[in-house]
Amino acid sequence: MNKKKAHPFVKEITFLGIIVSFLLLFPLSLFAQGEADFPERAVEELKKCQERANALNEYTLTLIKQERIRGKLNPAQNIYVKWKKPLMIYLKINSGNDSGREIIYVRGKNNDKMIVSPGGILGAITIKISPESRMAMRNNRHSVAEAGMASTMRRINTTIKEDMKKPNHKIRLTYVGEEMYGDTETVHVRVENSSYAARTEIYIYKSSRLIYALFSYDEKGGLIESYIYKDIKTDVDLTDKDFDPKNKEYKF
């Protein structure tokens, strides 16, 4: 008895069904490992961000900072920043208990100490203290001498390089991709299992390639530190007066 041949159309439908079934399963595994397949792209983006920050001679910005100190997550601070090479920094805290506090640090001047103005819990006292002193570091994870976008990125990139040199390291870099962070276009990079933090989420401005935000978490998902860099202005003309406590606009 002759078998009836399947119509060519039926064969095509059967073949397409197999292909569709394969595609329904394949993307799951593809995308599941897809993020981890681009560590080189993640390194490239972090390098670009570092180079862009290194190239800046001066800028102003608003920093939204929150850090966990000795197990306690401090409230977020709004800080206005002026920064100029080689290392001149002016900070004004605009929120919290230290609102109104001003800080100036110029490497090599004032006996290499930072000048802290009235405001906050110190009241009307202006003091000079070392950036690494216990008092200066009491509510800070990083010294004022490390302030700046370039220093932040250097800290991350240096940790990555050092971790990758370790045998059997578990550090994982992920190029997550382009994302909208609120109304800001960013490039998102993730660093996991580094000696810096269990997980660090880094968002980079897509337009300028400068850092937009950084969030670091511990093994339990608790926030260690977060920094958001807003209102960055690089077309400024900062002078020595901007880092002089005798500036009449300041309250030193």
JSON list of C-alpha atoms in Angstrom, two decimals:
[
{"chain": "A", "resi": 1, "resn": "MET", "atom": "CA", "xyz": [0.00, 0.00, 0.00]},
{"chain": "A", "resi": 2, "resn": "ASN", "atom": "CA", "xyz": [1.48, 3.33, -1.05]},
{"chain": "A", "resi": 3, "resn": "LYS", "atom": "CA", "xyz": [1.96, 5.93, 1.64]},
{"chain": "A", "resi": 4, "resn": "LYS", "atom": "CA", "xyz": [0.43, 9.29, 0.91]},
{"chain": "A", "resi": 5, "resn": "LYS", "atom": "CA", "xyz": [3.10, 11.94, 0.55]},
{"chain": "A", "resi": 6, "resn": "ALA", "atom": "CA", "xyz": [2.83, 14.97, 2.79]},
{"chain": "A", "resi": 7, "resn": "HIS", "atom": "CA", "xyz": [1.96, 18.13, 0.97]},
{"chain": "A", "resi": 8, "resn": "PRO", "atom": "CA", "xyz": [4.98, 20.48, 0.64]},
{"chain": "A", "resi": 9, "resn": "PHE", "atom": "CA", "xyz": [3.03, 23.14, 2.57]},
{"chain": "A", "resi": 10, "resn": "VAL", "atom": "CA", "xyz": [2.63, 20.74, 5.50]},
{"chain": "A", "resi": 11, "resn": "LYS", "atom": "CA", "xyz": [6.35, 20.03, 5.45]},
{"chain": "A", "resi": 12, "resn": "GLU", "atom": "CA", "xyz": [7.11, 23.74, 5.58]},
{"chain": "A", "resi": 13, "resn": "ILE", "atom": "CA", "xyz": [4.73, 24.25, 8.50]},
{"chain": "A", "resi": 14, "resn": "THR", "atom": "CA", "xyz": [6.35, 21.34, 10.39]},
{"chain": "A", "resi": 15, "resn": "PHE", "atom": "CA", "xyz": [9.84, 22.75, 9.74]},
{"chain": "A", "resi": 16, "resn": "LEU", "atom": "CA", "xyz": [8.78, 26.23, 10.86]},
{"chain": "A", "resi": 17, "resn": "GLY", "atom": "CA", "xyz": [7.30, 24.74, 14.01]},
{"chain": "A", "resi": 18, "resn": "ILE", "atom": "CA", "xyz": [10.63, 23.15, 14.88]},
{"chain": "A", "resi": 19, "resn": "ILE", "atom": "CA", "xyz": [12.46, 26.42, 14.23]},
{"chain": "A", "resi": 20, "resn": "VAL", "atom": "CA", "xyz": [9.98, 28.42, 16.34]},
{"chain": "A", "resi": 21, "resn": "SER", "atom": "CA", "xyz": [10.25, 25.93, 19.20]},
{"chain": "A", "resi": 22, "resn": "PHE", "atom": "CA", "xyz": [14.04, 26.21, 19.05]},
{"chain": "A", "resi": 23, "resn": "LEU", "atom": "CA", "xyz": [13.95, 29.99, 19.03]},
{"chain": "A", "resi": 24, "resn": "LEU", "atom": "CA", "xyz": [11.57, 30.08, 21.98]},
{"chain": "A", "resi": 25, "resn": "LEU", "atom": "CA", "xyz": [14.10, 28.15, 24.03]},
{"chain": "A", "resi": 26, "resn": "PHE", "atom": "CA", "xyz": [17.37, 29.47, 22.62]},
{"chain": "A", "resi": 27, "resn": "PRO", "atom": "CA", "xyz": [17.00, 33.15, 23.56]},
{"chain": "A", "resi": 28, "resn": "LEU", "atom": "CA", "xyz": [16.48, 32.23, 27.19]},
{"chain": "A", "resi": 29, "resn": "SER", "atom": "CA", "xyz": [19.95, 30.73, 27.43]},
{"chain": "A", "resi": 30, "resn": "LEU", "atom": "CA", "xyz": [21.42, 33.32, 25.09]},
{"chain": "A", "resi": 31, "resn": "PHE", "atom": "CA", "xyz": [20.20, 36.31, 27.05]},
{"chain": "A", "resi": 32, "resn": "ALA", "atom": "CA", "xyz": [20.83, 34.63, 30.38]},
{"chain": "A", "resi": 33, "resn": "GLN", "atom": "CA", "xyz": [24.54, 34.56, 29.60]},
{"chain": "A", "resi": 34, "resn": "GLY", "atom": "CA", "xyz": [24.47, 37.48, 27.19]},
{"chain": "A", "resi": 35, "resn": "GLU", "atom": "CA", "xyz": [25.24, 40.09, 29.83]},
{"chain": "A", "resi": 36, "resn": "ALA", "atom": "CA", "xyz": [28.26, 38.16, 31.04]},
{"chain": "A", "resi": 37, "resn": "ASP", "atom": "CA", "xyz": [29.50, 37.73, 27.47]},
{"chain": "A", "resi": 38, "resn": "PHE", "atom": "CA", "xyz": [30.61, 41.36, 27.24]},
{"chain": "A", "resi": 39, "resn": "PRO", "atom": "CA", "xyz": [33.19, 41.95, 30.01]},
{"chain": "A", "resi": 40, "resn": "GLU", "atom": "CA", "xyz": [35.49, 43.57, 27.44]},
{"chain": "A", "resi": 41, "resn": "ARG", "atom": "CA", "xyz": [32.77, 46.12, 26.65]},
{"chain": "A", "resi": 42, "resn": "ALA", "atom": "CA", "xyz": [32.32, 46.81, 30.36]},
{"chain": "A", "resi": 43, "resn": "VAL", "atom": "CA", "xyz": [36.06, 47.40, 30.78]},
{"chain": "A", "resi": 44, "resn": "GLU", "atom": "CA", "xyz": [36.03, 49.64, 27.72]},
{"chain": "A", "resi": 45, "resn": "GLU", "atom": "CA", "xyz": [33.20, 51.79, 29.05]},
{"chain": "A", "resi": 46, "resn": "LEU", "atom": "CA", "xyz": [34.84, 52.16, 32.46]},
{"chain": "A", "resi": 47, "resn": "LYS", "atom": "CA", "xyz": [38.12, 53.08, 30.78]},
{"chain": "A", "resi": 48, "resn": "LYS", "atom": "CA", "xyz": [36.40, 55.75, 28.64]},
{"chain": "A", "resi": 49, "resn": "CYS", "atom": "CA", "xyz": [34.77, 57.18, 31.75]},
{"chain": "A", "resi": 50, "resn": "GLN", "atom": "CA", "xyz": [38.14, 57.30, 33.52]},
{"chain": "A", "resi": 51, "resn": "GLU", "atom": "CA", "xyz": [39.85, 58.97, 30.55]},
{"chain": "A", "resi": 52, "resn": "ARG", "atom": "CA", "xyz": [37.07, 61.53, 30.18]},
{"chain": "A", "resi": 53, "resn": "ALA", "atom": "CA", "xyz": [37.32, 62.49, 33.86]},
{"chain": "A", "resi": 54, "resn": "ASN", "atom": "CA", "xyz": [41.12, 62.60, 33.71]},
{"chain": "A", "resi": 55, "resn": "ALA", "atom": "CA", "xyz": [40.93, 65.06, 30.81]},
{"chain": "A", "resi": 56, "resn": "LEU", "atom": "CA", "xyz": [38.95, 67.63, 32.79]},
{"chain": "A", "resi": 57, "resn": "ASN", "atom": "CA", "xyz": [40.84, 70.56, 34.25]},
{"chain": "A", "resi": 58, "resn": "GLU", "atom": "CA", "xyz": [37.98, 71.95, 36.31]},
{"chain": "A", "resi": 59, "resn": "TYR", "atom": "CA", "xyz": [34.26, 71.59, 36.92]},
{"chain": "A", "resi": 60, "resn": "THR", "atom": "CA", "xyz": [31.39, 72.21, 39.28]},
{"chain": "A", "resi": 61, "resn": "LEU", "atom": "CA", "xyz": [28.65, 69.74, 40.15]},
{"chain": "A", "resi": 62, "resn": "THR", "atom": "CA", "xyz": [26.12, 68.66, 42.73]},
{"chain": "A", "resi": 63, "resn": "LEU", "atom": "CA", "xyz": [26.95, 65.42, 44.51]},
{"chain": "A", "resi": 64, "resn": "ILE", "atom": "CA", "xyz": [24.25, 63.35, 46.21]},
{"chain": "A", "resi": 65, "resn": "LYS", "atom": "CA", "xyz": [26.20, 61.20, 48.63]},
{"chain": "A", "resi": 66, "resn": "GLN", "atom": "CA", "xyz": [25.14, 58.44, 51.01]},
{"chain": "A", "resi": 67, "resn": "GLU", "atom": "CA", "xyz": [27.48, 56.14, 52.92]},
{"chain": "A", "resi": 68, "resn": "ARG", "atom": "CA", "xyz": [27.33, 53.44, 55.56]},
{"chain": "A", "resi": 69, "resn": "ILE", "atom": "CA", "xyz": [29.77, 54.17, 58.37]},
{"chain": "A", "resi": 70, "resn": "ARG", "atom": "CA", "xyz": [30.48, 51.55, 61.06]},
{"chain": "A", "resi": 71, "resn": "GLY", "atom": "CA", "xyz": [27.34, 49.66, 60.12]},
{"chain": "A", "resi": 72, "resn": "LYS", "atom": "CA", "xyz": [25.03, 52.68, 60.07]},
{"chain": "A", "resi": 73, "resn": "LEU", "atom": "CA", "xyz": [23.64, 54.09, 56.83]},
{"chain": "A", "resi": 74, "resn": "ASN", "atom": "CA", "xyz": [23.85, 57.86, 57.10]},
{"chain": "A", "resi": 75, "resn": "PRO", "atom": "CA", "xyz": [21.25, 60.13, 55.51]},
{"chain": "A", "resi": 76, "resn": "ALA", "atom": "CA", "xyz": [21.97, 61.31, 51.98]},
{"chain": "A", "resi": 77, "resn": "GLN", "atom": "CA", "xyz": [23.82, 64.61, 51.66]},
{"chain": "A", "resi": 78, "resn": "ASN", "atom": "CA", "xyz": [23.49, 67.25, 48.96]},
{"chain": "A", "resi": 79, "resn": "ILE", "atom": "CA", "xyz": [26.95, 68.74, 48.34]},
{"chain": "A", "resi": 80, "resn": "TYR", "atom": "CA", "xyz": [27.96, 71.49, 45.94]},
{"chain": "A", "resi": 81, "resn": "VAL", "atom": "CA", "xyz": [31.44, 70.83, 44.55]},
{"chain": "A", "resi": 82, "resn": "LYS", "atom": "CA", "xyz": [34.10, 72.95, 42.87]},
{"chain": "A", "resi": 83, "resn": "TRP", "atom": "CA", "xyz": [37.10, 71.00, 41.60]},
{"chain": "A", "resi": 84, "resn": "LYS", "atom": "CA", "xyz": [40.26, 72.12, 39.80]},
{"chain": "A", "resi": 85, "resn": "LYS", "atom": "CA", "xyz": [43.58, 70.52, 38.87]},
{"chain": "A", "resi": 86, "resn": "PRO", "atom": "CA", "xyz": [46.00, 69.60, 40.27]},
{"chain": "A", "resi": 87, "resn": "LEU", "atom": "CA", "xyz": [43.89, 69.21, 43.41]},
{"chain": "A", "resi": 88, "resn": "MET", "atom": "CA", "xyz": [41.82, 72.12, 44.60]},
{"chain": "A", "resi": 89, "resn": "ILE", "atom": "CA", "xyz": [38.45, 71.38, 46.18]},
{"chain": "A", "resi": 90, "resn": "TYR", "atom": "CA", "xyz": [35.64, 73.46, 47.60]},
{"chain": "A", "resi": 91, "resn": "LEU", "atom": "CA", "xyz": [32.63, 71.72, 49.14]},
{"chain": "A", "resi": 92, "resn": "LYS", "atom": "CA", "xyz": [29.43, 73.14, 50.56]},
{"chain": "A", "resi": 93, "resn": "ILE", "atom": "CA", "xyz": [26.98, 70.83, 52.32]},
{"chain": "A", "resi": 94, "resn": "ASN", "atom": "CA", "xyz": [23.39, 71.85, 51.63]},
{"chain": "A", "resi": 95, "resn": "SER", "atom": "CA", "xyz": [21.41, 69.30, 53.64]},
{"chain": "A", "resi": 96, "resn": "GLY", "atom": "CA", "xyz": [21.24, 67.51, 56.99]},
{"chain": "A", "resi": 97, "resn": "ASN", "atom": "CA", "xyz": [22.86, 68.36, 60.32]},
{"chain": "A", "resi": 98, "resn": "ASP", "atom": "CA", "xyz": [25.92, 69.82, 58.60]},
{"chain": "A", "resi": 99, "resn": "SER", "atom": "CA", "xyz": [23.98, 72.08, 56.25]},
{"chain": "A", "resi": 100, "resn": "GLY", "atom": "CA", "xyz": [25.93, 75.27, 55.62]},
{"chain": "A", "resi": 101, "resn": "ARG", "atom": "CA", "xyz": [29.29, 73.64, 56.30]},
{"chain": "A", "resi": 102, "resn": "GLU", "atom": "CA", "xyz": [32.03, 74.64, 53.83]},
{"chain": "A", "resi": 103, "resn": "ILE", "atom": "CA", "xyz": [35.30, 72.82, 53.24]},
{"chain": "A", "resi": 104, "resn": "ILE", "atom": "CA", "xyz": [38.36, 73.86, 51.27]},
{"chain": "A", "resi": 105, "resn": "TYR", "atom": "CA", "xyz": [41.31, 71.62, 50.51]},
{"chain": "A", "resi": 106, "resn": "VAL", "atom": "CA", "xyz": [44.23, 72.63, 48.31]},
{"chain": "A", "resi": 107, "resn": "ARG", "atom": "CA", "xyz": [47.03, 70.08, 48.16]},
{"chain": "A", "resi": 108, "resn": "GLY", "atom": "CA", "xyz": [50.28, 71.58, 49.39]},
{"chain": "A", "resi": 109, "resn": "LYS", "atom": "CA", "xyz": [48.68, 74.62, 51.05]},
{"chain": "A", "resi": 110, "resn": "ASN", "atom": "CA", "xyz": [47.58, 75.30, 54.64]},
{"chain": "A", "resi": 111, "resn": "ASN", "atom": "CA", "xyz": [50.07, 72.67, 55.83]},
{"chain": "A", "resi": 112, "resn": "ASP", "atom": "CA", "xyz": [48.21, 70.23, 53.59]},
{"chain": "A", "resi": 113, "resn": "LYS", "atom": "CA", "xyz": [45.17, 70.51, 55.83]},
{"chain": "A", "resi": 114, "resn": "MET", "atom": "CA", "xyz": [41.56, 71.15, 54.93]},
{"chain": "A", "resi": 115, "resn": "ILE", "atom": "CA", "xyz": [39.78, 74.22, 56.27]},
{"chain": "A", "resi": 116, "resn": "VAL", "atom": "CA", "xyz": [36.32, 73.59, 57.69]},
{"chain": "A", "resi": 117, "resn": "SER", "atom": "CA", "xyz": [33.99, 76.55, 58.10]},
{"chain": "A", "resi": 118, "resn": "PRO", "atom": "CA", "xyz": [31.21, 77.28, 60.61]},
{"chain": "A", "resi": 119, "resn": "GLY", "atom": "CA", "xyz": [27.96, 75.45, 60.17]},
{"chain": "A", "resi": 120, "resn": "GLY", "atom": "CA", "xyz": [26.57, 72.17, 61.35]},
{"chain": "A", "resi": 121, "resn": "ILE", "atom": "CA", "xyz": [27.42, 70.77, 64.76]},
{"chain": "A", "resi": 122, "resn": "LEU", "atom": "CA", "xyz": [30.65, 72.76, 65.09]},
{"chain": "A", "resi": 123, "resn": "GLY", "atom": "CA", "xyz": [28.72, 76.01, 65.29]},
{"chain": "A", "resi": 124, "resn": "ALA", "atom": "CA", "xyz": [30.92, 79.06, 64.74]},
{"chain": "A", "resi": 125, "resn": "ILE", "atom": "CA", "xyz": [34.27, 77.30, 64.85]},
{"chain": "A", "resi": 126, "resn": "THR", "atom": "CA", "xyz": [36.58, 77.32, 61.82]},
{"chain": "A", "resi": 127, "resn": "ILE", "atom": "CA", "xyz": [39.21, 74.61, 62.06]},
{"chain": "A", "resi": 128, "resn": "LYS", "atom": "CA", "xyz": [42.11, 73.13, 60.09]},
{"chain": "A", "resi": 129, "resn": "ILE", "atom": "CA", "xyz": [42.45, 69.36, 60.13]},
{"chain": "A", "resi": 130, "resn": "SER", "atom": "CA", "xyz": [44.22, 66.66, 58.15]},
{"chain": "A", "resi": 131, "resn": "PRO", "atom": "CA", "xyz": [41.98, 65.02, 55.50]},
{"chain": "A", "resi": 132, "resn": "GLU", "atom": "CA", "xyz": [42.92, 61.60, 56.91]},
{"chain": "A", "resi": 133, "resn": "SER", "atom": "CA", "xyz": [42.41, 62.49, 60.58]},
{"chain": "A", "resi": 134, "resn": "ARG", "atom": "CA", "xyz": [39.93, 60.57, 62.71]},
{"chain": "A", "resi": 135, "resn": "MET", "atom": "CA", "xyz": [37.73, 63.65, 62.98]},
{"chain": "A", "resi": 136, "resn": "ALA", "atom": "CA", "xyz": [37.68, 64.21, 59.22]},
{"chain": "A", "resi": 137, "resn": "MET", "atom": "CA", "xyz": [36.92, 60.54, 58.50]},
{"chain": "A", "resi": 138, "resn": "ARG", "atom": "CA", "xyz": [34.31, 60.18, 61.25]},
{"chain": "A", "resi": 139, "resn": "ASN", "atom": "CA", "xyz": [31.39, 60.30, 58.83]},
{"chain": "A", "resi": 140, "resn": "ASN", "atom": "CA", "xyz": [33.18, 59.62, 55.55]},
{"chain": "A", "resi": 141, "resn": "ARG", "atom": "CA", "xyz": [34.33, 56.49, 53.77]},
{"chain": "A", "resi": 142, "resn": "HIS", "atom": "CA", "xyz": [36.82, 58.41, 51.64]},
{"chain": "A", "resi": 143, "resn": "SER", "atom": "CA", "xyz": [39.11, 61.34, 52.32]},
{"chain": "A", "resi": 144, "resn": "VAL", "atom": "CA", "xyz": [38.39, 64.75, 50.80]},
{"chain": "A", "resi": 145, "resn": "ALA", "atom": "CA", "xyz": [41.77, 64.34, 49.08]},
{"chain": "A", "resi": 146, "resn": "GLU", "atom": "CA", "xyz": [40.12, 61.55, 47.07]},
{"chain": "A", "resi": 147, "resn": "ALA", "atom": "CA", "xyz": [37.17, 63.71, 46.02]},
{"chain": "A", "resi": 148, "resn": "GLY", "atom": "CA", "xyz": [36.38, 64.04, 42.33]},
{"chain": "A", "resi": 149, "resn": "MET", "atom": "CA", "xyz": [35.05, 61.99, 39.46]},
{"chain": "A", "resi": 150, "resn": "ALA", "atom": "CA", "xyz": [38.49, 60.89, 38.31]},
{"chain": "A", "resi": 151, "resn": "SER", "atom": "CA", "xyz": [39.38, 59.57, 41.77]},
{"chain": "A", "resi": 152, "resn": "THR", "atom": "CA", "xyz": [36.11, 57.66, 41.99]},
{"chain": "A", "resi": 153, "resn": "MET", "atom": "CA", "xyz": [36.68, 55.93, 38.67]},
{"chain": "A", "resi": 154, "resn": "ARG", "atom": "CA", "xyz": [40.34, 55.30, 39.47]},
{"chain": "A", "resi": 155, "resn": "ARG", "atom": "CA", "xyz": [39.29, 53.55, 42.65]},
{"chain": "A", "resi": 156, "resn": "ILE", "atom": "CA", "xyz": [36.95, 51.25, 40.72]},
{"chain": "A", "resi": 157, "resn": "ASN", "atom": "CA", "xyz": [39.29, 50.54, 37.81]},
{"chain": "A", "resi": 158, "resn": "THR", "atom": "CA", "xyz": [42.31, 49.93, 40.03]},
{"chain": "A", "resi": 159, "resn": "THR", "atom": "CA", "xyz": [40.35, 47.43, 42.11]},
{"chain": "A", "resi": 160, "resn": "ILE", "atom": "CA", "xyz": [39.23, 45.59, 38.98]},
{"chain": "A", "resi": 161, "resn": "LYS", "atom": "CA", "xyz": [42.79, 45.33, 37.64]},
{"chain": "A", "resi": 162, "resn": "GLU", "atom": "CA", "xyz": [44.18, 44.12, 40.95]},
{"chain": "A", "resi": 163, "resn": "ASP", "atom": "CA", "xyz": [41.39, 41.59, 41.44]},
{"chain": "A", "resi": 164, "resn": "MET", "atom": "CA", "xyz": [41.84, 40.16, 37.95]},
{"chain": "A", "resi": 165, "resn": "LYS", "atom": "CA", "xyz": [45.49, 39.45, 38.72]},
{"chain": "A", "resi": 166, "resn": "LYS", "atom": "CA", "xyz": [44.52, 37.19, 41.60]},
{"chain": "A", "resi": 167, "resn": "PRO", "atom": "CA", "xyz": [44.44, 33.45, 40.87]},
{"chain": "A", "resi": 168, "resn": "ASN", "atom": "CA", "xyz": [40.95, 31.95, 40.77]},
{"chain": "A", "resi": 169, "resn": "HIS", "atom": "CA", "xyz": [39.34, 35.36, 41.10]},
{"chain": "A", "resi": 170, "resn": "LYS", "atom": "CA", "xyz": [35.55, 35.50, 40.91]},
{"chain": "A", "resi": 171, "resn": "ILE", "atom": "CA", "xyz": [35.15, 39.08, 39.77]},
{"chain": "A", "resi": 172, "resn": "ARG", "atom": "CA", "xyz": [32.53, 39.44, 37.05]},
{"chain": "A", "resi": 173, "resn": "LEU", "atom": "CA", "xyz": [32.04, 42.44, 34.77]},
{"chain": "A", "resi": 174, "resn": "THR", "atom": "CA", "xyz": [28.80, 42.98, 32.90]},
{"chain": "A", "resi": 175, "resn": "TYR", "atom": "CA", "xyz": [27.93, 45.45, 30.20]},
{"chain": "A", "resi": 176, "resn": "VAL", "atom": "CA", "xyz": [24.22, 45.75, 30.99]},
{"chain": "A", "resi": 177, "resn": "GLY", "atom": "CA", "xyz": [23.60, 48.21, 28.15]},
{"chain": "A", "resi": 178, "resn": "GLU", "atom": "CA", "xyz": [22.07, 51.59, 27.52]},
{"chain": "A", "resi": 179, "resn": "GLU", "atom": "CA", "xyz": [19.36, 52.53, 30.02]},
{"chain": "A", "resi": 180, "resn": "MET", "atom": "CA", "xyz": [17.23, 55.49, 30.99]},
{"chain": "A", "resi": 181, "resn": "TYR", "atom": "CA", "xyz": [17.93, 56.46, 34.60]},
{"chain": "A", "resi": 182, "resn": "GLY", "atom": "CA", "xyz": [14.97, 58.71, 35.29]},
{"chain": "A", "resi": 183, "resn": "ASP", "atom": "CA", "xyz": [15.15, 61.14, 32.40]},
{"chain": "A", "resi": 184, "resn": "THR", "atom": "CA", "xyz": [18.89, 60.63, 31.86]},
{"chain": "A", "resi": 185, "resn": "GLU", "atom": "CA", "xyz": [20.37, 58.45, 29.12]},
{"chain": "A", "resi": 186, "resn": "THR", "atom": "CA", "xyz": [23.07, 56.28, 30.62]},
{"chain": "A", "resi": 187, "resn": "VAL", "atom": "CA", "xyz": [25.35, 53.32, 29.94]},
{"chain": "A", "resi": 188, "resn": "HIS", "atom": "CA", "xyz": [25.02, 50.73, 32.70]},
{"chain": "A", "resi": 189, "resn": "VAL", "atom": "CA", "xyz": [27.96, 48.58, 33.85]},
{"chain": "A", "resi": 190, "resn": "ARG", "atom": "CA", "xyz": [27.90, 46.06, 36.71]},
{"chain": "A", "resi": 191, "resn": "VAL", "atom": "CA", "xyz": [30.86, 44.78, 38.72]},
{"chain": "A", "resi": 192, "resn": "GLU", "atom": "CA", "xyz": [30.34, 41.74, 40.96]},
{"chain": "A", "resi": 193, "resn": "ASN", "atom": "CA", "xyz": [32.47, 39.86, 43.47]},
{"chain": "A", "resi": 194, "resn": "SER", "atom": "CA", "xyz": [35.23, 42.45, 43.62]},
{"chain": "A", "resi": 195, "resn": "SER", "atom": "CA", "xyz": [37.24, 43.26, 46.72]},
{"chain": "A", "resi": 196, "resn": "TYR", "atom": "CA", "xyz": [35.57, 46.68, 46.61]},
{"chain": "A", "resi": 197, "resn": "ALA", "atom": "CA", "xyz": [32.01, 45.38, 47.04]},
{"chain": "A", "resi": 198, "resn": "ALA", "atom": "CA", "xyz": [29.88, 42.34, 46.36]},
{"chain": "A", "resi": 199, "resn": "ARG", "atom": "CA", "xyz": [28.08, 44.31, 43.66]},
{"chain": "A", "resi": 200, "resn": "THR", "atom": "CA", "xyz": [28.60, 47.75, 42.19]},
{"chain": "A", "resi": 201, "resn": "GLU", "atom": "CA", "xyz": [26.21, 49.34, 39.71]},
{"chain": "A", "resi": 202, "resn": "ILE", "atom": "CA", "xyz": [27.79, 52.12, 37.63]},
{"chain": "A", "resi": 203, "resn": "TYR", "atom": "CA", "xyz": [25.82, 54.46, 35.39]},
{"chain": "A", "resi": 204, "resn": "ILE", "atom": "CA", "xyz": [27.67, 56.64, 32.89]},
{"chain": "A", "resi": 205, "resn": "TYR", "atom": "CA", "xyz": [26.24, 59.63, 31.04]},
{"chain": "A", "resi": 206, "resn": "LYS", "atom": "CA", "xyz": [25.74, 58.44, 27.46]},
{"chain": "A", "resi": 207, "resn": "SER", "atom": "CA", "xyz": [26.41, 61.92, 26.06]},
{"chain": "A", "resi": 208, "resn": "SER", "atom": "CA", "xyz": [29.55, 62.96, 27.98]},
{"chain": "A", "resi": 209, "resn": "ARG", "atom": "CA", "xyz": [30.81, 59.53, 29.15]},
{"chain": "A", "resi": 210, "resn": "LEU", "atom": "CA", "xyz": [31.29, 60.99, 32.63]},
{"chain": "A", "resi": 211, "resn": "ILE", "atom": "CA", "xyz": [30.09, 59.08, 35.66]},
{"chain": "A", "resi": 212, "resn": "TYR", "atom": "CA", "xyz": [26.44, 59.67, 36.56]},
{"chain": "A", "resi": 213, "resn": "ALA", "atom": "CA", "xyz": [25.91, 57.36, 39.52]},
{"chain": "A", "resi": 214, "resn": "LEU", "atom": "CA", "xyz": [27.57, 54.60, 41.51]},
{"chain": "A", "resi": 215, "resn": "PHE", "atom": "CA", "xyz": [25.90, 52.22, 43.98]},
{"chain": "A", "resi": 216, "resn": "SER", "atom": "CA", "xyz": [27.84, 49.59, 45.95]},
{"chain": "A", "resi": 217, "resn": "TYR", "atom": "CA", "xyz": [26.22, 46.75, 47.91]},
{"chain": "A", "resi": 218, "resn": "ASP", "atom": "CA", "xyz": [27.36, 44.07, 50.33]},
{"chain": "A", "resi": 219, "resn": "GLU", "atom": "CA", "xyz": [26.67, 40.32, 50.10]},
{"chain": "A", "resi": 220, "resn": "LYS", "atom": "CA", "xyz": [23.20, 40.75, 51.62]},
{"chain": "A", "resi": 221, "resn": "GLY", "atom": "CA", "xyz": [22.23, 43.53, 49.22]},
{"chain": "A", "resi": 222, "resn": "GLY", "atom": "CA", "xyz": [22.69, 46.29, 51.78]},
{"chain": "A", "resi": 223, "resn": "LEU", "atom": "CA", "xyz": [23.84, 49.64, 50.44]},
{"chain": "A", "resi": 224, "resn": "ILE", "atom": "CA", "xyz": [27.45, 50.47, 51.28]},
{"chain": "A", "resi": 225, "resn": "GLU", "atom": "CA", "xyz": [27.73, 53.76, 49.43]},
{"chain": "A", "resi": 226, "resn": "SER", "atom": "CA", "xyz": [26.04, 55.72, 46.67]},
{"chain": "A", "resi": 227, "resn": "TYR", "atom": "CA", "xyz": [27.15, 58.76, 44.69]},
{"chain": "A", "resi": 228, "resn": "ILE", "atom": "CA", "xyz": [25.10, 60.63, 42.11]},
{"chain": "A", "resi": 229, "resn": "TYR", "atom": "CA", "xyz": [26.77, 63.37, 40.07]},
{"chain": "A", "resi": 230, "resn": "LYS", "atom": "CA", "xyz": [24.33, 65.97, 38.77]},
{"chain": "A", "resi": 231, "resn": "ASP", "atom": "CA", "xyz": [24.43, 69.38, 37.09]},
{"chain": "A", "resi": 232, "resn": "ILE", "atom": "CA", "xyz": [27.99, 68.88, 35.90]},
{"chain": "A", "resi": 233, "resn": "LYS", "atom": "CA", "xyz": [29.45, 72.01, 34.35]},
{"chain": "A", "resi": 234, "resn": "THR", "atom": "CA", "xyz": [32.85, 71.80, 32.68]},
{"chain": "A", "resi": 235, "resn": "ASP", "atom": "CA", "xyz": [32.80, 75.19, 30.91]},
{"chain": "A", "resi": 236, "resn": "VAL", "atom": "CA", "xyz": [33.63, 77.08, 34.09]},
{"chain": "A", "resi": 237, "resn": "ASP", "atom": "CA", "xyz": [36.50, 79.43, 34.82]},
{"chain": "A", "resi": 238, "resn": "LEU", "atom": "CA", "xyz": [37.59, 78.67, 38.36]},
{"chain": "A", "resi": 239, "resn": "THR", "atom": "CA", "xyz": [40.37, 80.74, 39.89]},
{"chain": "A", "resi": 240, "resn": "ASP", "atom": "CA", "xyz": [42.37, 80.66, 43.11]},
{"chain": "A", "resi": 241, "resn": "LYS", "atom": "CA", "xyz": [39.66, 82.84, 44.64]},
{"chain": "A", "resi": 242, "resn": "ASP", "atom": "CA", "xyz": [37.22, 79.91, 44.42]},
{"chain": "A", "resi": 243, "resn": "PHE", "atom": "CA", "xyz": [39.50, 77.98, 46.79]},
{"chain": "A", "resi": 244, "resn": "ASP", "atom": "CA", "xyz": [40.39, 80.82, 49.11]},
{"chain": "A", "resi": 245, "resn": "PRO", "atom": "CA", "xyz": [38.70, 80.93, 52.55]},
{"chain": "A", "resi": 246, "resn": "LYS", "atom": "CA", "xyz": [38.94, 84.75, 52.36]},
{"chain": "A", "resi": 247, "resn": "ASN", "atom": "CA", "xyz": [36.43, 84.73, 49.50]},
{"chain": "A", "resi": 248, "resn": "LYS", "atom": "CA", "xyz": [33.65, 87.07, 50.62]},
{"chain": "A", "resi": 249, "resn": "GLU", "atom": "CA", "xyz": [31.04, 84.69, 49.24]},
{"chain": "A", "resi": 250, "resn": "TYR", "atom": "CA", "xyz": [32.09, 82.09, 51.79]},
{"chain": "A", "resi": 251, "resn": "LYS", "atom": "CA", "xyz": [31.54, 81.97, 55.57]},
{"chain": "A", "resi": 252, "resn": "PHE", "atom": "CA", "xyz": [34.95, 80.93, 56.84]}
]
